[in-house]
Amino acid sequence: MQKISTNSPSPAKPPSPSKPELPLDLTGAHITAGASAAHRLYQALCEMIVSGLVKPGEPLPPSRTLAKQTGFRRNAVVTAYERLIADGFADATVGSGTFVAARIPARAAEPKKPKVIVEAPQQGAFSLGCTHIDERAVQRFRAFVGRRMRAFGSEHLHYGDPRGSRELRAAIADRLLSARGLRCDPDQIMLTSGTLHALRIVLSAILKAGDQVWCEDPGYPAARKTIAHCGYRAVPVPVDEHGMRIAKGRTAAPSARAAYVTPSHQFPLGVQMSMPRRLELLDWAKQAGAFVLEDDYDSEFRYDGAPLMSLAGIDHLQRVIYMGTFAKTLFPGLRIGYCALPERLIADVTAARTALDRFPGTLMEGAVADMLNSGAFAANLKRVRKLYREARDALAETLETRSDGVLSVPVPSQGLHLVARFDPSVDLSVAAEAKLAAGAEGWLLADTYSRTRPLPGFVLGFSGHAVPKLVASAERLARESRAALRVSRSARRA
């Protein structure tokens, strides 16, 4: 601690016995590095007073004296003293000087900083959301980014279109037409930082607080949390082998104003919404004056047969809002997603976007447009789709064979995860114990349910993981699943 003498003998009087030095710590943890001299001196004086190193009513040295002793300018000392007085730490009397206040404010005590724990994203085998990008695609993307930076333009120096650059929106519109049968104008596209961001923006434009939103049960937990966090009521609607059961939704929430669905590859069960259910859902939206939010998050990764047309393509963007992202098709770090809007919503959703965060980032938009327009995006998809198919097959085969029939593993025709299930009669704790014992990541299937009776099993990601690691992890999970089931059955017999 740096101790600074605050009293010096007066030249006009004989020196009096020296007082103990006034301790000022100008370098401790309570000092804000890089702050102004006045602020640092104020913090040191506060710490000294709060710590009881000076007593209430004790005089503080004159500003000139303290300036000389600390090396600070006198105006910095005066400013620090003025703030001490304003905050109640000191009193000043004309002609007498500045004194430590008789009563220290309660707020002077430094509050303990709360310990904030942020859970790190999963990275191990079976983690969902992991991706792979081909090295050739990385090289092309790096070249596109470099070219765009060398041609840095004025568009980056001001606030742009809340919907994002027209160049990238036009490239996305072309891609949606060729890949998903969805015809839309670039003006109907809005760039976002991802699907959940799009969900927040769109819901704020079409709903009011307390409105109900149908959500698949089981379904994507993050979407349910986002809907609830924004002040809307997420209503669970059961899912069967044909997708969301629309009749159940009508019964549970007849006045719902929106429905959030994953029709191409339902999360987590992996079923495709049948055409009759799609038409039934669109009929409900038209009759109720509601909107359908279609999350088409992994439609690009289909391994067998042609996908059904998107809901938005069937509806011609009348009552359906289409949402997609480049997090899986390129990489999550881009933070670029998009939504395609009905024409009637463009103005309202754009206004909502402007109010929420004004407009998307511009630096990467041009490079992503180059990826789409050059064919590099499609070439990368083709290559990684082959890798993901191999990973899917290896994972499914290992789980089936090594679990001795304990786990049922339907092989999904699309997507980046699969579901491994126990028999429905098995207690949910068996899956939880097996997952813990195996050190497996991914999700418990039961965690994706809301009201419907959950099924025991696992939701396991296979994209972006090396096949040998997947196989080894699958062997451990199969082994621990057999063991957990044996223990459960023994306990039942006992």
XYZ file of N, CA and C in Angstrom, residues 111-260:
450
model
N -20.362 -3.551 -2.436
C -21.134 -4.794 -2.474
C -20.297 -5.938 -3.041
N -20.580 -7.134 -2.557
C -19.900 -8.303 -3.093
C -20.395 -8.585 -4.495
N -19.466 -8.826 -5.378
C -19.843 -9.109 -6.755
C -20.457 -10.503 -6.847
N -21.628 -10.608 -7.476
C -22.235 -11.937 -7.600
C -21.396 -12.827 -8.511
N -21.373 -14.096 -8.190
C -20.632 -15.052 -9.008
C -21.512 -15.490 -10.162
N -21.091 -15.153 -11.361
C -21.864 -15.461 -12.556
C -21.298 -16.727 -13.194
N -22.149 -17.717 -13.362
C -21.730 -18.976 -13.976
C -22.407 -19.097 -15.331
N -21.625 -19.140 -16.379
C -22.136 -19.304 -17.731
C -21.713 -20.678 -18.228
N -22.692 -21.484 -18.565
C -22.393 -22.845 -19.017
C -21.774 -22.813 -20.404
N -20.624 -23.432 -20.543
C -19.933 -23.457 -21.834
C -20.667 -24.380 -22.802
N -20.720 -24.012 -24.091
C -21.369 -24.878 -25.075
C -20.692 -26.244 -25.139
N -21.484 -27.269 -25.421
C -20.929 -28.614 -25.532
C -20.070 -28.729 -26.795
N -19.025 -29.521 -26.692
C -18.114 -29.700 -27.821
C -17.857 -31.166 -28.135
N -18.187 -32.084 -27.215
C -17.853 -33.488 -27.399
C -18.775 -34.202 -28.366
N -18.517 -35.503 -28.532
C -19.330 -36.324 -29.423
C -20.786 -36.277 -28.993
N -21.662 -36.262 -29.979
C -23.123 -36.186 -29.827
C -23.621 -34.767 -29.594
N -22.716 -33.775 -29.414
C -23.175 -32.397 -29.251
C -23.931 -31.960 -30.493
N -25.030 -31.253 -30.278
C -25.810 -30.740 -31.393
C -25.271 -29.370 -31.806
N -25.439 -29.031 -33.066
C -25.035 -27.712 -33.538
C -23.618 -27.635 -34.052
N -22.861 -28.736 -34.018
C -21.500 -28.738 -34.556
C -21.554 -28.903 -36.076
N -20.627 -28.291 -36.766
C -20.619 -28.359 -38.231
C -19.214 -28.626 -38.747
N -19.153 -28.918 -40.017
C -17.880 -29.079 -40.720
C -17.962 -28.244 -41.989
N -16.871 -27.573 -42.318
C -16.814 -26.858 -43.590
C -15.583 -27.353 -44.337
N -15.767 -27.703 -45.603
C -14.691 -28.241 -46.412
C -13.575 -27.206 -46.564
N -12.335 -27.682 -46.553
C -11.192 -26.778 -46.634
C -11.225 -25.934 -47.906
N -11.717 -26.524 -49.001
C -11.814 -25.737 -50.237
C -12.804 -24.593 -50.081
N -13.883 -24.847 -49.353
C -14.852 -23.782 -49.118
C -14.270 -22.694 -48.229
N -13.452 -23.105 -47.251
C -12.798 -22.120 -46.386
C -11.890 -21.214 -47.211
N -11.130 -21.817 -48.120
C -10.232 -21.024 -48.956
C -11.007 -20.042 -49.835
N -12.121 -20.510 -50.407
C -12.939 -19.607 -51.238
C -13.521 -18.477 -50.392
N -14.012 -18.828 -49.223
C -14.612 -17.812 -48.370
C -13.570 -16.783 -47.943
N -12.373 -17.268 -47.588
C -11.297 -16.355 -47.197
C -10.962 -15.400 -48.348
N -10.940 -15.909 -49.547
C -10.647 -15.062 -50.709
C -11.750 -14.028 -50.929
N -13.004 -14.456 -50.763
C -14.124 -13.523 -50.943
C -14.086 -12.426 -49.879
N -13.785 -12.798 -48.627
C -13.708 -11.802 -47.559
C -12.579 -10.812 -47.844
N -11.419 -11.325 -48.278
C -10.297 -10.454 -48.589
C -10.619 -9.487 -49.708
N -11.269 -9.984 -50.746
C -11.625 -9.113 -51.868
C -12.594 -8.027 -51.432
N -13.565 -8.402 -50.606
C -14.552 -7.419 -50.135
C -13.895 -6.378 -49.229
N -12.946 -6.787 -48.412
C -12.274 -5.830 -47.545
C -11.390 -4.876 -48.346
N -10.758 -5.387 -49.380
C -9.930 -4.511 -50.210
C -10.770 -3.479 -50.948
N -12.030 -3.839 -51.207
C -12.937 -2.911 -51.890
C -13.885 -2.241 -50.899
N -13.390 -2.054 -49.665
C -14.194 -1.482 -48.581
C -14.903 -0.226 -49.060
N -16.240 -0.216 -48.911
C -17.028 0.890 -49.449
C -17.763 1.674 -48.384
N -18.440 2.700 -48.842
C -19.139 3.611 -47.925
C -20.335 2.955 -47.254
N -20.797 1.808 -47.777
C -21.952 1.156 -47.169
C -21.676 0.715 -45.736
N -20.415 0.580 -45.375
C -20.065 0.175 -44.016
C -19.949 1.375 -43.061
N -20.089 2.572 -43.587
C -19.844 3.770 -42.794
C -21.122 4.445 -42.324
N -22.263 3.844 -42.604
C -23.522 4.425 -42.145
C -24.519 3.305 -41.879
N -25.625 3.639 -41.271
C -26.663 2.662 -40.996
C -27.372 2.310 -42.296
N -27.513 1.008 -42.532
C -28.076 0.565 -43.795
C -29.521 0.134 -43.698
N -29.957 -0.617 -44.691
C -31.316 -1.138 -44.750
C -31.525 -2.088 -43.558
N -32.596 -1.910 -42.773
C -32.844 -2.823 -41.651
C -32.952 -4.282 -42.068
N -33.237 -4.519 -43.350
C -33.369 -5.898 -43.823
C -32.035 -6.498 -44.242
N -30.975 -5.693 -44.351
C -29.693 -6.195 -44.813
C -29.445 -5.849 -46.273
N -28.276 -6.217 -46.780
C -27.899 -5.839 -48.149
C -28.792 -6.532 -49.178
N -29.154 -5.795 -50.197
C -30.004 -6.365 -51.237
C -29.273 -7.459 -51.999
N -27.953 -7.335 -52.134
C -27.183 -8.339 -52.868
C -27.337 -9.719 -52.235
N -27.158 -9.804 -50.925
C -27.292 -11.098 -50.264
C -28.748 -11.540 -50.230
N -29.668 -10.626 -50.040
C -31.085 -10.997 -50.040
C -31.503 -11.568 -51.393
N -30.968 -11.002 -52.471
C -31.285 -11.523 -53.809
C -30.685 -12.919 -53.991
N -29.472 -13.134 -53.489
C -28.849 -14.454 -53.608
C -29.636 -15.494 -52.805
N -30.131 -15.111 -51.634
C -30.941 -16.030 -50.821
C -32.256 -16.337 -51.524
N -32.873 -15.332 -52.116
C -34.129 -15.555 -52.833
C -33.938 -16.554 -53.978
N -32.822 -16.441 -54.703
C -32.530 -17.395 -55.782
C -32.342 -18.801 -55.216
N -31.650 -18.891 -54.095
C -31.404 -20.193 -53.478
C -32.705 -20.835 -52.998
N -33.589 -20.063 -52.400
C -34.860 -20.595 -51.926
C -35.717 -21.109 -53.075
N -35.661 -20.446 -54.201
C -36.450 -20.889 -55.353
C -35.929 -22.209 -55.887
N -34.616 -22.333 -56.019
C -34.052 -23.549 -56.606
C -34.074 -24.729 -55.643
N -33.876 -24.472 -54.332
C -33.745 -25.572 -53.374
C -35.033 -25.919 -52.660
N -35.931 -24.933 -52.472
C -37.113 -25.176 -51.661
C -38.413 -24.846 -52.362
N -38.334 -24.477 -53.632
C -39.555 -24.182 -54.370
C -40.294 -22.971 -53.847
N -39.579 -22.057 -53.239
C -40.188 -20.874 -52.643
C -39.845 -19.649 -53.483
N -40.857 -19.083 -54.109
C -40.651 -17.902 -54.952
C -40.945 -16.654 -54.124
N -39.946 -15.780 -53.999
C -40.161 -14.535 -53.276
C -39.233 -13.456 -53.814
N -39.613 -12.231 -53.590
C -38.813 -11.081 -54.003
C -37.755 -10.793 -52.945
N -36.577 -10.298 -53.330
C -35.573 -9.937 -52.327
C -36.102 -8.976 -51.268
N -37.088 -8.144 -51.627
C -37.658 -7.229 -50.644
C -38.386 -7.967 -49.525
N -38.731 -9.223 -49.745
C -39.414 -10.009 -48.720
C -38.441 -10.732 -47.787
N -37.152 -10.644 -48.073
C -36.123 -11.293 -47.254
C -35.587 -10.301 -46.229
N -35.401 -10.762 -45.001
C -34.736 -9.969 -43.970
C -33.602 -10.797 -43.376
N -32.418 -10.214 -43.290
C -31.279 -10.881 -42.674
C -31.340 -10.704 -41.155
N -30.960 -11.743 -40.438
C -30.944 -11.721 -38.978
C -29.653 -12.370 -38.505
N -29.483 -12.476 -37.191
C -28.297 -13.164 -36.676
C -28.564 -14.645 -36.461
N -29.764 -15.110 -36.749
C -30.100 -16.518 -36.591
C -31.595 -16.704 -36.492
N -32.015 -17.966 -36.361
C -33.441 -18.276 -36.331
C -34.133 -17.678 -35.113
N -33.527 -17.787 -33.941
C -34.163 -17.261 -32.741
C -34.278 -15.741 -32.799
N -33.307 -15.091 -33.413
C -33.372 -13.645 -33.606
C -34.537 -13.297 -34.524
N -34.674 -14.049 -35.610
C -35.798 -13.826 -36.517
C -37.120 -14.036 -35.795
N -37.163 -15.054 -34.944
C -38.386 -15.353 -34.200
C -38.775 -14.174 -33.312
N -37.814 -13.610 -32.618
C -38.096 -12.467 -31.743
C -38.622 -11.277 -32.542
N -37.973 -10.973 -33.648
C -38.370 -9.815 -34.443
C -39.780 -9.997 -34.991
N -40.018 -11.157 -35.581
C -41.317 -11.394 -36.239
C -42.443 -11.407 -35.220
N -42.255 -12.111 -34.106
C -43.321 -12.186 -33.105
C -43.654 -10.810 -32.547
N -42.639 -9.969 -32.369
C -42.906 -8.627 -31.846
C -43.732 -7.792 -32.807
N -43.697 -8.163 -34.091
C -44.446 -7.405 -35.097
C -45.875 -7.915 -35.288
N -46.115 -9.208 -35.020
C -47.428 -9.775 -35.333
C -48.261 -10.097 -34.108
N -47.653 -10.082 -32.906
C -48.384 -10.455 -31.696
C -48.383 -9.323 -30.682
N -49.253 -9.441 -29.715
C -49.224 -8.556 -28.552
C -49.004 -9.412 -27.314
N -48.613 -8.784 -26.224
C -48.264 -9.514 -25.010
C -49.387 -10.447 -24.581
N -49.006 -11.673 -24.238
C -49.975 -12.653 -23.764
C -50.595 -13.503 -24.846
N -50.359 -13.186 -26.121
C -50.916 -14.006 -27.207
C -50.345 -15.420 -27.144
N -51.145 -16.379 -27.630
C -50.741 -17.783 -27.606
C -50.067 -18.194 -28.912
N -49.069 -19.075 -28.775
C -48.338 -19.603 -29.927
C -48.291 -21.122 -29.794
N -48.778 -21.843 -30.804
C -48.645 -23.295 -30.795
C -47.176 -23.670 -30.955
N -46.736 -24.642 -30.172
C -45.370 -25.169 -30.288
C -45.424 -26.691 -30.255
N -44.595 -27.341 -31.054
C -44.568 -28.802 -31.104
C -44.134 -29.376 -29.758
N -44.743 -30.500 -29.395
C -44.418 -31.188 -28.143
C -44.273 -32.685 -28.418
N -43.026 -33.237 -28.437
C -41.778 -32.564 -28.098
C -41.372 -31.564 -29.173
N -40.469 -30.671 -28.787
C -40.057 -29.646 -29.728
C -38.744 -29.013 -29.319
N -38.406 -27.952 -30.016
C -37.131 -27.272 -29.823
C -37.206 -26.398 -28.570
N -36.507 -26.764 -27.482
C -36.635 -26.013 -26.228
C -36.252 -24.547 -26.349
N -35.238 -24.230 -27.145
C -34.787 -22.839 -27.253
C -35.870 -21.949 -27.845
N -36.642 -22.482 -28.786
C -37.726 -21.689 -29.369
C -38.814 -21.432 -28.339
N -39.166 -22.467 -27.556
C -40.170 -22.274 -26.509
C -39.710 -21.212 -25.511
N -38.445 -21.265 -25.122
C -37.921 -20.294 -24.158
C -37.958 -18.884 -24.740
N -37.608 -18.747 -26.010
C -37.628 -17.433 -26.646
C -39.037 -16.863 -26.669
N -40.012 -17.695 -27.038
C -41.401 -17.252 -27.095
C -41.868 -16.796 -25.716
N -41.560 -17.577 -24.685
C -41.971 -17.219 -23.330
C -41.243 -15.977 -22.837
N -39.960 -15.866 -23.159
C -39.169 -14.728 -22.710
C -39.672 -13.420 -23.307
N -40.248 -13.492 -24.487
C -40.766 -12.291 -25.149
C -42.163 -11.917 -24.661
N -42.718 -12.685 -23.732
C -44.004 -12.332 -23.167
C -45.202 -12.978 -23.818
N -44.985 -14.031 -24.623
C -46.082 -14.745 -25.263
C -46.262 -16.106 -24.596
N -47.369 -16.750 -24.858
C -47.686 -18.021 -24.193
C -47.467 -19.170 -25.175
N -46.450 -19.979 -24.898
C -46.162 -21.148 -25.728
C -47.104 -22.283 -25.321
N -47.933 -22.748 -26.245
C -48.922 -23.796 -25.981
C -48.431 -25.099 -26.603
N -48.117 -26.124 -25.803
C -47.628 -27.392 -26.361
C -48.730 -28.105 -27.147
N -48.372 -28.546 -28.355
C -49.293 -29.314 -29.202
C -48.609 -30.638 -29.545
N -49.240 -31.776 -29.260
C -48.588 -33.074 -29.468
C -48.193 -33.309 -30.924
N -47.146 -34.135 -31.077
C -46.630 -34.521 -32.396
C -46.737 -36.039 -32.516
N -47.162 -36.526 -33.687
C -47.142 -37.962 -33.958
C -46.328 -38.212 -35.217
N -46.488 -39.377 -35.821
C -45.662 -39.722 -36.980
C -45.963 -38.879 -38.208
N -47.022 -38.078 -38.156
C -47.370 -37.203 -39.283
C -47.083 -35.730 -38.988
N -46.519 -35.455 -37.816
C -46.215 -34.068 -37.459
C -47.183 -33.531 -36.420
N -47.239 -32.217 -36.315
C -48.105 -31.579 -35.321
C -49.564 -31.973 -35.534
N -50.250 -32.267 -34.427
C -51.663 -32.662 -34.493
C -52.512 -31.399 -34.403
N -52.952 -30.920 -35.547
C -53.623 -29.631 -35.641
C -54.912 -29.613 -34.820
N -55.649 -30.733 -34.831
C -56.899 -30.791 -34.070
C -56.640 -30.574 -32.581
N -55.523 -31.119 -32.072
C -55.183 -30.919 -30.668
C -54.867 -29.446 -30.391
N -54.245 -28.801 -31.353
C -53.950 -27.379 -31.191
C -55.220 -26.545 -31.143
N -56.159 -26.867 -32.006
C -57.444 -26.142 -32.007
C -58.138 -26.275 -30.659
N -58.047 -27.467 -30.061
C -58.692 -27.693 -28.764
C -57.945 -26.989 -27.635
N -56.617 -27.083 -27.655
C -55.816 -26.530 -26.557
C -55.796 -25.009 -26.563
N -55.731 -24.408 -27.735
C -55.626 -22.944 -27.821
C -56.328 -22.459 -29.085
N -57.666 -22.419 -29.086
C -58.403 -22.015 -30.286
C -58.152 -20.572 -30.708
N -57.684 -19.735 -29.769
C -57.457 -18.326 -30.101
C -55.986 -18.006 -30.363
N -55.157 -19.037 -30.565
C -53.729 -18.808 -30.831
C -53.559 -17.947 -32.074
N -52.518 -17.116 -32.061
C -52.271 -16.194 -33.177
C -51.099 -16.625 -34.045
N -50.397 -17.692 -33.636
C -49.250 -18.146 -34.420
C -48.942 -19.591 -34.060
N -48.202 -20.259 -34.946
C -47.743 -21.625 -34.701
C -46.294 -21.719 -35.146
N -45.442 -22.266 -34.283
C -44.034 -22.492 -34.620
C -43.845 -23.977 -34.907
